[in-house]
Coordinates of C-alpha atoms and ligand atoms in Angstrom, one line a residue:
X1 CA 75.7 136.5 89.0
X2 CA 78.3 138.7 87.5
X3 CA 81.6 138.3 85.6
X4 CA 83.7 135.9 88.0
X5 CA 87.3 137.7 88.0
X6 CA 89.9 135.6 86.3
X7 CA 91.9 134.6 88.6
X8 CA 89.2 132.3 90.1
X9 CA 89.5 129.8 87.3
X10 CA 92.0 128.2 89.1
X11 CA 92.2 129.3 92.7
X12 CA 92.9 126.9 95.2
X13 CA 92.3 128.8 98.9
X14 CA 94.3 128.3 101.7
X15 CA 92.0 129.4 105.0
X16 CA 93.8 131.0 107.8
X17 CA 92.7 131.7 111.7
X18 CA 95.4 134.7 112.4
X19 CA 95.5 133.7 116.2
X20 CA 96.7 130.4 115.8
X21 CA 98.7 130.5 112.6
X22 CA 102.5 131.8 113.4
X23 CA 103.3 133.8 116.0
X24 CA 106.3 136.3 115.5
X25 CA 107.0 138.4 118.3
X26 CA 106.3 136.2 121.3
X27 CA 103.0 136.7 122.7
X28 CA 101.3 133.6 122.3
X29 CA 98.8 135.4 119.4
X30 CA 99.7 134.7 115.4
X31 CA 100.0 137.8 113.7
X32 CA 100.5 139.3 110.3
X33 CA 104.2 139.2 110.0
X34 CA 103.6 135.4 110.8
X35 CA 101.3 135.0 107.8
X36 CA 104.2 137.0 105.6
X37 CA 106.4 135.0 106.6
X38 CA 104.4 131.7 105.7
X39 CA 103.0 133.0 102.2
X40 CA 106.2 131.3 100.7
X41 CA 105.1 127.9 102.5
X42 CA 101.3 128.5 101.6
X43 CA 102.3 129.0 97.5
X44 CA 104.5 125.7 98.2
X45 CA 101.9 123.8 98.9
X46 CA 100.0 125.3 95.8
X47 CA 97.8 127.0 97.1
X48 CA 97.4 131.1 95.4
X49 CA 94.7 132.3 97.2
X50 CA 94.4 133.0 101.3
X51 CA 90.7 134.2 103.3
X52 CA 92.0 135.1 106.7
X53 CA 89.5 135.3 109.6
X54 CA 88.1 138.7 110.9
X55 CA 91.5 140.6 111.7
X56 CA 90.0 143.9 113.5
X57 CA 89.6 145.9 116.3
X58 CA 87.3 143.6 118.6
X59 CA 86.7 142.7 122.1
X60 CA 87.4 139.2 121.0
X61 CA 84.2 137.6 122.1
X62 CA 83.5 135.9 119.3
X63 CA 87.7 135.3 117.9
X64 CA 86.8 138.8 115.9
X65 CA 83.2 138.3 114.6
X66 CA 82.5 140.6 116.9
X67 CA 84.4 143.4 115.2
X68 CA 84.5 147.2 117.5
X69 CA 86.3 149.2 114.3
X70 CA 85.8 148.0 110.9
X71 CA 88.7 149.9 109.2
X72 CA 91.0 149.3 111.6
X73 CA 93.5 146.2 112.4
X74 CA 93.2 144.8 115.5
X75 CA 96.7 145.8 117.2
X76 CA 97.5 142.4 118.5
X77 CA 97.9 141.2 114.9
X78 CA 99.5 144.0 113.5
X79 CA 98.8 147.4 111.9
X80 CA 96.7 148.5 109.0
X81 CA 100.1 148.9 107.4
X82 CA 101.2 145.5 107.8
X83 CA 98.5 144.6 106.7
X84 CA 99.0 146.5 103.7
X85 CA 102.4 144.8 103.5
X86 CA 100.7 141.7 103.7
X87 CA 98.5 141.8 100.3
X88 CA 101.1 143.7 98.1
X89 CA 103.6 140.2 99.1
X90 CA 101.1 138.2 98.3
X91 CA 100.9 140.0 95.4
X92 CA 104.2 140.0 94.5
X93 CA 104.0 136.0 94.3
X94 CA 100.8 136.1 92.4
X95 CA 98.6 135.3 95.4
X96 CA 95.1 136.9 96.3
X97 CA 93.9 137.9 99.5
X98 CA 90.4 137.9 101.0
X99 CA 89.5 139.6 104.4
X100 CA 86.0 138.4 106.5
X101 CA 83.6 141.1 105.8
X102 CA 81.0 140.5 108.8
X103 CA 77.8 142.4 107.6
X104 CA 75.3 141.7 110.1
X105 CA 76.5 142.6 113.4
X106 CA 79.4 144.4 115.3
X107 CA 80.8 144.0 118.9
X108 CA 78.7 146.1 121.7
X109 CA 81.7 148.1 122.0
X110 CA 81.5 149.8 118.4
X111 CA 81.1 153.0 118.6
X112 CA 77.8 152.9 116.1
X113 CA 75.9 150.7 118.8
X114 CA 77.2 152.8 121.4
X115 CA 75.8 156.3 119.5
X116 CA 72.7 153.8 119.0
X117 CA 72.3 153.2 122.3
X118 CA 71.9 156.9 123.4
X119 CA 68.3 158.1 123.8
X120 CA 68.9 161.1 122.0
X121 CA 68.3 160.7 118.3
X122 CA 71.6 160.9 116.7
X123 CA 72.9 159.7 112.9
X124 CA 72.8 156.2 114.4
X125 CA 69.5 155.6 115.9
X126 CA 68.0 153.2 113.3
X127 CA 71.9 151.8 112.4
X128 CA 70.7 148.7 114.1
X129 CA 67.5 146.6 114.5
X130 CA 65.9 148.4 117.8
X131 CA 62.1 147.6 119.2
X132 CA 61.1 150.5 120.3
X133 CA 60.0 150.0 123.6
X134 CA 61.9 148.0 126.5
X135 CA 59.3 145.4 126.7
X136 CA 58.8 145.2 123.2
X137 CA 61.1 142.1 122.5
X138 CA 61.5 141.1 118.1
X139 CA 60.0 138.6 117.4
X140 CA 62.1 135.3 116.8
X141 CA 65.4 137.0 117.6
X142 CA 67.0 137.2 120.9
X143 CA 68.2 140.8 122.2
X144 CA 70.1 143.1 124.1
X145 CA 68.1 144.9 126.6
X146 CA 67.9 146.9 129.6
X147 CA 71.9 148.3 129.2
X148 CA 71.3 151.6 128.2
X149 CA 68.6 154.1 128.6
X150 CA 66.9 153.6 125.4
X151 CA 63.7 153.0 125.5
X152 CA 64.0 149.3 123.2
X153 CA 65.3 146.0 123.2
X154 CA 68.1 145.8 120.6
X155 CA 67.9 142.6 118.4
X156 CA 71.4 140.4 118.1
X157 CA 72.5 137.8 115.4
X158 CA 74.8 135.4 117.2
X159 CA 76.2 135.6 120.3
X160 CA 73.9 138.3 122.9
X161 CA 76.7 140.6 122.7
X162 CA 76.4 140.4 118.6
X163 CA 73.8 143.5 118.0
X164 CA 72.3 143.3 114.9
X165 CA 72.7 146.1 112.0
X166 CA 69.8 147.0 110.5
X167 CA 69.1 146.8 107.0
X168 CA 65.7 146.6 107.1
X169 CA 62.4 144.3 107.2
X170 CA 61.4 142.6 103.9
X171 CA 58.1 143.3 104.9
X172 CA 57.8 145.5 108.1
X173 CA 55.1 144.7 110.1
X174 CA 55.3 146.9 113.6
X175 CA 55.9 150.7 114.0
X176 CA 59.4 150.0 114.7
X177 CA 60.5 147.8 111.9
X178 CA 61.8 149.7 109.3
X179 CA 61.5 148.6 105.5
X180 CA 64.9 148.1 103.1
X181 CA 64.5 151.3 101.5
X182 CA 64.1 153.7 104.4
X183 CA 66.5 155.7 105.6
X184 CA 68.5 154.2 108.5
X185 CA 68.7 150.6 106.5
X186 CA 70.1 153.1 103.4
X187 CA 72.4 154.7 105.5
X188 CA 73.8 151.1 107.0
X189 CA 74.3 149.6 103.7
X190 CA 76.2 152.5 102.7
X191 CA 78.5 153.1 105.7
X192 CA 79.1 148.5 104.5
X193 CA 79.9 149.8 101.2
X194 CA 82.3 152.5 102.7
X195 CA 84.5 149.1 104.6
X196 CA 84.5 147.1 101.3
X197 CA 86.2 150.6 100.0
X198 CA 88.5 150.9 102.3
X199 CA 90.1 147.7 102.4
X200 CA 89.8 146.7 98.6
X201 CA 91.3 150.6 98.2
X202 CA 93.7 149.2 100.1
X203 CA 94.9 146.4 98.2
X204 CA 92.7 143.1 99.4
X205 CA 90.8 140.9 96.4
X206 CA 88.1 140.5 98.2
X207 CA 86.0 139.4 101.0
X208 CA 84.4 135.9 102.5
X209 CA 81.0 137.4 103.9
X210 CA 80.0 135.8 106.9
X211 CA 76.3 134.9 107.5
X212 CA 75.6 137.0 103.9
X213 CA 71.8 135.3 103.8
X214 CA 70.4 136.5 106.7
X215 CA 70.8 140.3 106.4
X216 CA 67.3 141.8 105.5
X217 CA 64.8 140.5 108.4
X218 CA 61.3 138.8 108.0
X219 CA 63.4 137.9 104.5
X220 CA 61.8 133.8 104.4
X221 CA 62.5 133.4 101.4
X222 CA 66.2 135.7 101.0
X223 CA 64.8 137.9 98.3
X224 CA 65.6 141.0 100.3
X225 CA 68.7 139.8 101.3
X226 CA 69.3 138.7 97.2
X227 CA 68.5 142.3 96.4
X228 CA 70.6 144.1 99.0
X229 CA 73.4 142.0 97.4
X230 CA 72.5 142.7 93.9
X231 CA 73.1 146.6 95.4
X232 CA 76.5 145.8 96.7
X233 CA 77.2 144.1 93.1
X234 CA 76.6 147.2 91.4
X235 CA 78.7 149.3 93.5
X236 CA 81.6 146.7 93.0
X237 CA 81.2 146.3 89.5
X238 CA 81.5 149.9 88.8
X239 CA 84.0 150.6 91.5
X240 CA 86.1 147.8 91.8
X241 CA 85.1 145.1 89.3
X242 CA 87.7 142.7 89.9
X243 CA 87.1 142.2 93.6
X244 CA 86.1 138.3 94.0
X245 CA 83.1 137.5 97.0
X246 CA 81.9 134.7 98.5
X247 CA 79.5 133.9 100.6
X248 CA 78.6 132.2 103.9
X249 CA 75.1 131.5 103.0
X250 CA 74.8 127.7 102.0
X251 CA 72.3 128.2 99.5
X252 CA 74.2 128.9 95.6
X253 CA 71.0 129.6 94.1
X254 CA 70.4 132.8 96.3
X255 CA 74.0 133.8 96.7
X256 CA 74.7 133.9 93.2
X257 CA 71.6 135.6 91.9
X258 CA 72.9 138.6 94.8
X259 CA 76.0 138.3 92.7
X260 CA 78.0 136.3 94.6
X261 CA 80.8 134.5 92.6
X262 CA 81.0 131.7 95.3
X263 CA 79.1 130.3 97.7
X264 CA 80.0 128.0 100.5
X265 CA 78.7 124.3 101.3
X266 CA 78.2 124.7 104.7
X267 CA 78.1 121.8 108.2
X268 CA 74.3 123.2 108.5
X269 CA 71.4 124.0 106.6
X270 CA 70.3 121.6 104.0
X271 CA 73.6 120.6 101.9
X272 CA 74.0 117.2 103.8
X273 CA 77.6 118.3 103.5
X274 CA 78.3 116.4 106.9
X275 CA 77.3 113.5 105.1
X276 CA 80.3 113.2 103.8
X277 CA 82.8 113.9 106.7
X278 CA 81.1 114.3 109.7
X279 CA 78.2 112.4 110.8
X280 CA 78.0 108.9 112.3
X281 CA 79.0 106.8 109.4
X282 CA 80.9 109.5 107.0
X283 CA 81.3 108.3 103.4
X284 CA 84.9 109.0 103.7
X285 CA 85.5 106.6 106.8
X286 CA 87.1 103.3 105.8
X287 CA 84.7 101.3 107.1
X288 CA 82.6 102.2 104.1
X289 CA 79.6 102.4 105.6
X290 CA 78.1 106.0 104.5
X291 CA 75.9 106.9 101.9
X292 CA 77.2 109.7 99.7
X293 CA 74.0 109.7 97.2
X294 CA 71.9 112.3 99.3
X295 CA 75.0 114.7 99.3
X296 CA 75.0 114.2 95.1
X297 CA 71.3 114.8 95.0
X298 CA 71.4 118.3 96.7
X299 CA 74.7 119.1 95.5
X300 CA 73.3 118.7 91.7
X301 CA 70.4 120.8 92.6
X302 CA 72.3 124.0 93.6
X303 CA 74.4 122.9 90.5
X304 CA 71.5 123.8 88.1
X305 CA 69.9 126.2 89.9
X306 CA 73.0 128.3 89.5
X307 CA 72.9 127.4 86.1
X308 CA 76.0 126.0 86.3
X309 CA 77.8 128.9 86.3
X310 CA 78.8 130.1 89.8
X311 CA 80.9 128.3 92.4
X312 CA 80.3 126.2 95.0
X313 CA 82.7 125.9 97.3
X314 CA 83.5 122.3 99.3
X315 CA 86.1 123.4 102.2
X316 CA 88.0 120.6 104.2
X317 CA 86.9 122.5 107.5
X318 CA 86.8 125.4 109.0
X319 CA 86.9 127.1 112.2
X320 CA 83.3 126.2 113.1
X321 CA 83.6 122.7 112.8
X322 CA 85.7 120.0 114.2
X323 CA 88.8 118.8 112.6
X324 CA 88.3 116.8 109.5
X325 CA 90.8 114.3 111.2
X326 CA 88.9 113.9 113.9
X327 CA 86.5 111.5 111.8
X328 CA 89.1 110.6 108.8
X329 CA 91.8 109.1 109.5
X330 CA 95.1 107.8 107.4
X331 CA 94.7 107.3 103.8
X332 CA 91.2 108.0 103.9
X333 CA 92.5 111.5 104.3
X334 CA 94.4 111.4 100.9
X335 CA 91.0 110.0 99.4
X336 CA 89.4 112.9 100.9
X337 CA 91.3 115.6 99.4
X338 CA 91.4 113.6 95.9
X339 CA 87.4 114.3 96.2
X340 CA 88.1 118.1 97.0
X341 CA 90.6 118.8 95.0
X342 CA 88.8 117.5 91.6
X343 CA 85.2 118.7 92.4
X344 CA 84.2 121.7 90.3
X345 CA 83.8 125.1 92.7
X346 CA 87.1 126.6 94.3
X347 CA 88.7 124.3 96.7
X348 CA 89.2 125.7 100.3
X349 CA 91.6 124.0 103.2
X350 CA 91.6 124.9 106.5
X351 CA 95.4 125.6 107.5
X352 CA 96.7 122.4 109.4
X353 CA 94.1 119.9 107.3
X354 CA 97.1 119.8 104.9
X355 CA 98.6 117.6 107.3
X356 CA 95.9 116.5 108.8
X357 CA 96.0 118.4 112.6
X358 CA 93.8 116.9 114.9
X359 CA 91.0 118.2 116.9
X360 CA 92.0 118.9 120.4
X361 CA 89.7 117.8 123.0
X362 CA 88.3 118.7 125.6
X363 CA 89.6 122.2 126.0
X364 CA 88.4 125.3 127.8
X365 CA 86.7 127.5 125.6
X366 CA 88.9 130.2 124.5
X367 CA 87.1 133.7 122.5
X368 CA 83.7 132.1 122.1
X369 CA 85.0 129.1 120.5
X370 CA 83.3 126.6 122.8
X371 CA 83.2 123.1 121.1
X372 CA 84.9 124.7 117.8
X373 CA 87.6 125.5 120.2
X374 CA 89.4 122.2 118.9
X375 CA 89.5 122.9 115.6
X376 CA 91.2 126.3 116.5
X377 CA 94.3 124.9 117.9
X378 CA 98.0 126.8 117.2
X379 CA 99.4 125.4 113.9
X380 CA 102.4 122.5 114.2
X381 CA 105.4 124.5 112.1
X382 CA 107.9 121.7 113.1
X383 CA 109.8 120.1 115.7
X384 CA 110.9 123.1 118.1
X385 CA 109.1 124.5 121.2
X386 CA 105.6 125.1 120.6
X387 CA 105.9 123.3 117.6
X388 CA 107.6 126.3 115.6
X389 CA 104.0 128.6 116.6
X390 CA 105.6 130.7 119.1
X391 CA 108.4 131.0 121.2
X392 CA 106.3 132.4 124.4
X393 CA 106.1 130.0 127.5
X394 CA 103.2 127.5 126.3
X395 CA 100.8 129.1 129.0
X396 CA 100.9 131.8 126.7
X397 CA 99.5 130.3 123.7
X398 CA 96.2 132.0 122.4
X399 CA 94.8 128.0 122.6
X400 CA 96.8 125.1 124.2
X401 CA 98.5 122.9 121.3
X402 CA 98.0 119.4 120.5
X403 CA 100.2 117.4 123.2
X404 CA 100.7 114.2 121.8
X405 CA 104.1 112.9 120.4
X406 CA 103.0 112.0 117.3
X407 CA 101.1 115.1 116.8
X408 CA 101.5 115.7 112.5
X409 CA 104.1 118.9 111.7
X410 CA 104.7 120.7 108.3
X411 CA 108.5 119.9 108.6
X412 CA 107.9 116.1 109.3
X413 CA 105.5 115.8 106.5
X414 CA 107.7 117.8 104.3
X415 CA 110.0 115.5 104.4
X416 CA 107.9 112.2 104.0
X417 CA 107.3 111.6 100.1
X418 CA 104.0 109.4 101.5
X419 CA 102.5 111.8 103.4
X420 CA 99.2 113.8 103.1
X421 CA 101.1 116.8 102.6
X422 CA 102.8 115.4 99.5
X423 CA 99.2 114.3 98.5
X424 CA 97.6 117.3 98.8
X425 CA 100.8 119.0 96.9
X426 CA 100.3 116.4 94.0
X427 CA 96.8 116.5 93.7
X428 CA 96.9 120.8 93.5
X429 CA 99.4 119.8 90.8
X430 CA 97.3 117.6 88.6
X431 CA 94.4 120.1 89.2
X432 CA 96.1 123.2 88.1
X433 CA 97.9 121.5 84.8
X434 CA 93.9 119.9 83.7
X435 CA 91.3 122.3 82.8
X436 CA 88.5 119.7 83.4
X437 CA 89.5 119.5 86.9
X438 CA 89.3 123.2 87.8
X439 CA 86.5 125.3 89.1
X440 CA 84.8 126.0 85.7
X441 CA 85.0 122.2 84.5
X442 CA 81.5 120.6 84.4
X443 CA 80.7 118.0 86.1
X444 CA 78.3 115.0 85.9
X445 CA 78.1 112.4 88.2
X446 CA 78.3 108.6 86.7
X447 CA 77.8 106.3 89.9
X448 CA 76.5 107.6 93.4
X449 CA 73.7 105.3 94.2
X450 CA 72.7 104.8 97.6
X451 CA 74.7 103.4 101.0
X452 CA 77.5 102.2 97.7
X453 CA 80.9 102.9 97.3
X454 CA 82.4 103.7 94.8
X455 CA 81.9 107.7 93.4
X456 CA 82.6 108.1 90.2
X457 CA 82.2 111.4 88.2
X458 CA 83.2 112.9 84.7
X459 CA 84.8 116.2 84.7
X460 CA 85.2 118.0 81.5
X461 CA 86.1 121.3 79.6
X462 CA 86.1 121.3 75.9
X463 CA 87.8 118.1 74.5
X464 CA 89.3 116.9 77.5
X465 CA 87.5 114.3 79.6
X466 CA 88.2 112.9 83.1
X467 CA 86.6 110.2 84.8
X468 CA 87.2 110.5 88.7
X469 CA 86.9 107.7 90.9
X470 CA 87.0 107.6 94.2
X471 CA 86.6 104.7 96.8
X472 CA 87.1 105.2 100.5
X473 CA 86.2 101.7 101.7
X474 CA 88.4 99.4 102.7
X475 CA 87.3 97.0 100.5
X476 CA 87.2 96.6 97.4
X477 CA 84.3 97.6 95.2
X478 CA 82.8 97.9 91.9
X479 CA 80.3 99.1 89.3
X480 CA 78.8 98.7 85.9
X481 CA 80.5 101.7 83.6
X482 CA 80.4 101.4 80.0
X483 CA 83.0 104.3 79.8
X484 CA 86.8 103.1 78.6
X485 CA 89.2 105.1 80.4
X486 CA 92.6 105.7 78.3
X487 CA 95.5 107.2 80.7
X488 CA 96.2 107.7 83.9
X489 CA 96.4 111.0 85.3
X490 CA 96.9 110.4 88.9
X491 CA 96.1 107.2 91.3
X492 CA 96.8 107.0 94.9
X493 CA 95.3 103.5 96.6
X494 CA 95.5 99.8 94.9
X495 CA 94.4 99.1 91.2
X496 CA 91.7 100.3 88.7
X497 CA 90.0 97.5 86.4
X498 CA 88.1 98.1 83.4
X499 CA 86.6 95.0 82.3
X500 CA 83.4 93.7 80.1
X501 CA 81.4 97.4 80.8
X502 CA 82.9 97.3 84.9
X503 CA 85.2 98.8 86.5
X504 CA 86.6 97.3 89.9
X505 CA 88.0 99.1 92.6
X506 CA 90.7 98.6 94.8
X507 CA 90.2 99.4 98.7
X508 CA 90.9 103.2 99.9
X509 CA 91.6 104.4 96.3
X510 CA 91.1 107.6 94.1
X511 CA 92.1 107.9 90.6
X512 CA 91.4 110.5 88.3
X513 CA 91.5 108.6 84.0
X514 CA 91.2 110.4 80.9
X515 CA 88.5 109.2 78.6
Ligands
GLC1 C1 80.0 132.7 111.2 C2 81.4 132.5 111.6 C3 81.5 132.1 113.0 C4 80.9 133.2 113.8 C5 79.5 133.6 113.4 C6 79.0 134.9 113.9 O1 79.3 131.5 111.2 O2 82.1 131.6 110.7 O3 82.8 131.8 113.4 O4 80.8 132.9 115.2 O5 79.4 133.7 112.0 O6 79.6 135.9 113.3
CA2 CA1 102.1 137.7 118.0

């Protein structure tokens, strides 16, 4: 793990799916002048730090994970310029910028798997992972074959028309499986390196890498992929040392040791992340019925494994999964960001969980969405047609919008003191003015015992000590804490009581106390 860059002390991220965030010129499709536009709203809210989903030349099979030119903007969003434009004004307002850096795989359409899929040799023969025979299929992967007339099956990482780049075998076992340090693995992680260049050259802080563990094949164990990274890290630290990264690998332990600053908790692999929001019983529903003590177990292992030092990020949602709101509902919202907003690890909301959008259901798929297609819904600006998205004829919208009258707006919530934008607003507040409560504040948890409620935590730095408390039931609860809380520093809910070593809770209630 290397030097985190400053500015991640206390960066609070604001996600954003360019399709569906504000459209300015009418064709249904967000675009960069949209997010301009916005980064006024964005820093508002109090959030200084934006990751905005793949924004490049692609087919669109995948909403842009399927990316056809790597150093180019795709034209529906803008130009590279523009996009230029975009980080020097978030600059100007002392924001930071990340861009999706999608390693593993491109769209069939680049022209690398294109070249690659010539049966002449050429310079990018071995720039993906190709069997090399037609009936030769790699083992536990699916593939590409029988579209070109290469003689091999061409292994993909997602989606069938996602071939897969080849950086190598940790341990090559057939003829055509190429080890990390050959020459066509080499030349791929350099021609990666060249991208990060370019766009960090070009003014961007950064990238969110998207499926960063699963690089290096035959890798069980990620040490391939770990080392690739540490690679990466070396180039970055010598050429661009303040560029932040993080990671969509789910496992802090591995990310960080590649030299990762941050690492995503993730709705798969083993975090029991869902545990908390999305599951059959969430610990954050009001009917208090989850069990929140798994999630603390795992969550404290990757905490010392990293040795404490990296970040784990905790994101409200994100454009694989549904809509936080679609199991949380009401003040169990507010509760819900009290808990993400004072855990250690930069904070990440999904644009439209600030007011708590809902998942939209039972939509078409639209770009390879499928079920996360509800989640990817048009954001609601205000009042006005398309709710202030776009001012093309509704068929036009890149996903149909939430239809119901009640359906949550920015400019409604604005100008509600109550509501879960004003939460979220406060909370950013209290978070940025403590520095227990930011990313770098330890934590340690005080009560998380199994199927109970409440949660309680200490979050420190230095001198300063902050007991966080946070009850999602709609009951009231309570449990034995010798600690003696002095002020408080924020409460939303009913009342806190410290009595004779307990502390009693009142239903649907966070508070954060300084000891
Ligand atoms: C990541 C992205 C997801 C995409 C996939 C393939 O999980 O978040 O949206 O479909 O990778 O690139
Ligand atoms: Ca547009």
């Amino acid at each position: 793990m290397s030097n985190q860059p400053k500015w991640l002390d206390n960066a609070v991220f604001y996600e954003i799916y360019p399709q569906s965030f504000n459209d300015t010129n009418a064709d249904g499709i967000g675009d960069f002048q949209g997010i301009i536009e916005k980064l006024d709203y964005i820093k508002e809210l109090g959030c200084n730090a934006i990751w905005i989903n793949p924004c490049f030349a692609s087919p669109f099979g995948d909403a842009g994970y399927d990316v056809a030119d790597y150093c180019t903007a795709a034209p529906r969003y803008g130009t590279n310029e523009d996009l230029r434009r975009l980080f020097d004004e978030a600059h100007a307002r002392g924001m930071h910028v990340l861009l999706d850096l999608v390693p593993g795989h491109t769209s069939v359409e680049h022209p690398w798997f294109k070249a690659s899929m010539s049966p002449e040799r050429n310079e990018y023969t071995d720039r993906y992972v190709w069997t090399d025979s037609i009936w030769e299929q790699p083992d536990g992967m699916n593939c590409i074959r029988g579209i070109s007339d290469r003689d091999g099956s061409c292994a993909v990482n997602f989606f069938s028309n996602q071939p897969a780049l080849n950086y190598g075998f940790y341990k090559p076992e057939k003829p055509w499986q190429q080890g990390m340090d050959d020459e066509g693995p080499r030349a791929t992680l350099e021609a990666l390196k060249d991208v990060m260049r370019f766009w960090l050259k070009m003014g961007c802080d950064g990238f969110r890498v998207d499926m960063a563990g699963s690089l290096v094949k035959n890798d069980e164990d990620g040490k391939g992929t770990i080392r690739l990274w540490q690679n990466v890290r070396e180039f970055l630290d010598r050429e661009f040392p303040a560029a932040a990264m993080v990671s969509e690998w789910g496992e802090p332990d591995k990310s960080l040791q590649g030299g990762f600053h941050m690492d995503f908790l993730l709705h798969f692999g083993p975090s029991r992340y869902n545990d908390l929001f999305r599951c059959e019983e969430p610990f954050f529903s009001g009917r208090g019925k989850g069990d929140v003590s798994a999630f603390v177990e795992k969550y404290l292992e990757n905490y010392e494994k990293s040795e404490r030092k990296g970040l784990i990020c905790i994101p409200s949602g994100n454009h694989d999964m549904d809509r936080l709101a679609r199991s949380i509902h009401g003040d169990n919202l507010k509760v819900a960001f009290a808990f993400l907003l004072s855990m250690p690890g930069a904070p990440f909301i999904y644009a439209g969980d600030e007011i708590g959008m809902r998942h939209v259901e039972n939509l078409v798929s639209v770009e390879g969405g499928y079920n996360r297609t509800g989640a990817r819904s048009p954001m609601q600006w205000d009042s006005g047609v398309n709710a202030g998205f776009s001012t093309a004829a509704k068929e036009k919208l890149y996903i149909p919008q939430d239809e119901s009258a009640d359906r949550p707006t920015v400019e409604a919530q604005m100008a509600d003191e109550g509501s879960l934008w004003h939460e979220i607003h406060r909370l950013i507040g209290v978070r940025q003015a403590h520095e227990a409560l930011k990313s770098k504040g330890e934590i340690e948890f005080v009560y998380a015992e199994k199927d109970a409620y409440p949660l309680a935590y200490v979050r420190s730095s230095g001198e300063e000590k902050i007991l966080v408390i946070i009850n999602p039931a709609a009951r009231e609860v309570s449990f034995d804490c010798a600690l003696a809380p002095k002020e408080t520093i924020y409460r939303f809910g009913g009342e806190i009581a410290c009595k004779d070593g307990k502390i009693t809770v009142a239903p649907q209630t966070a508070a954060f106390l300084a000891l």
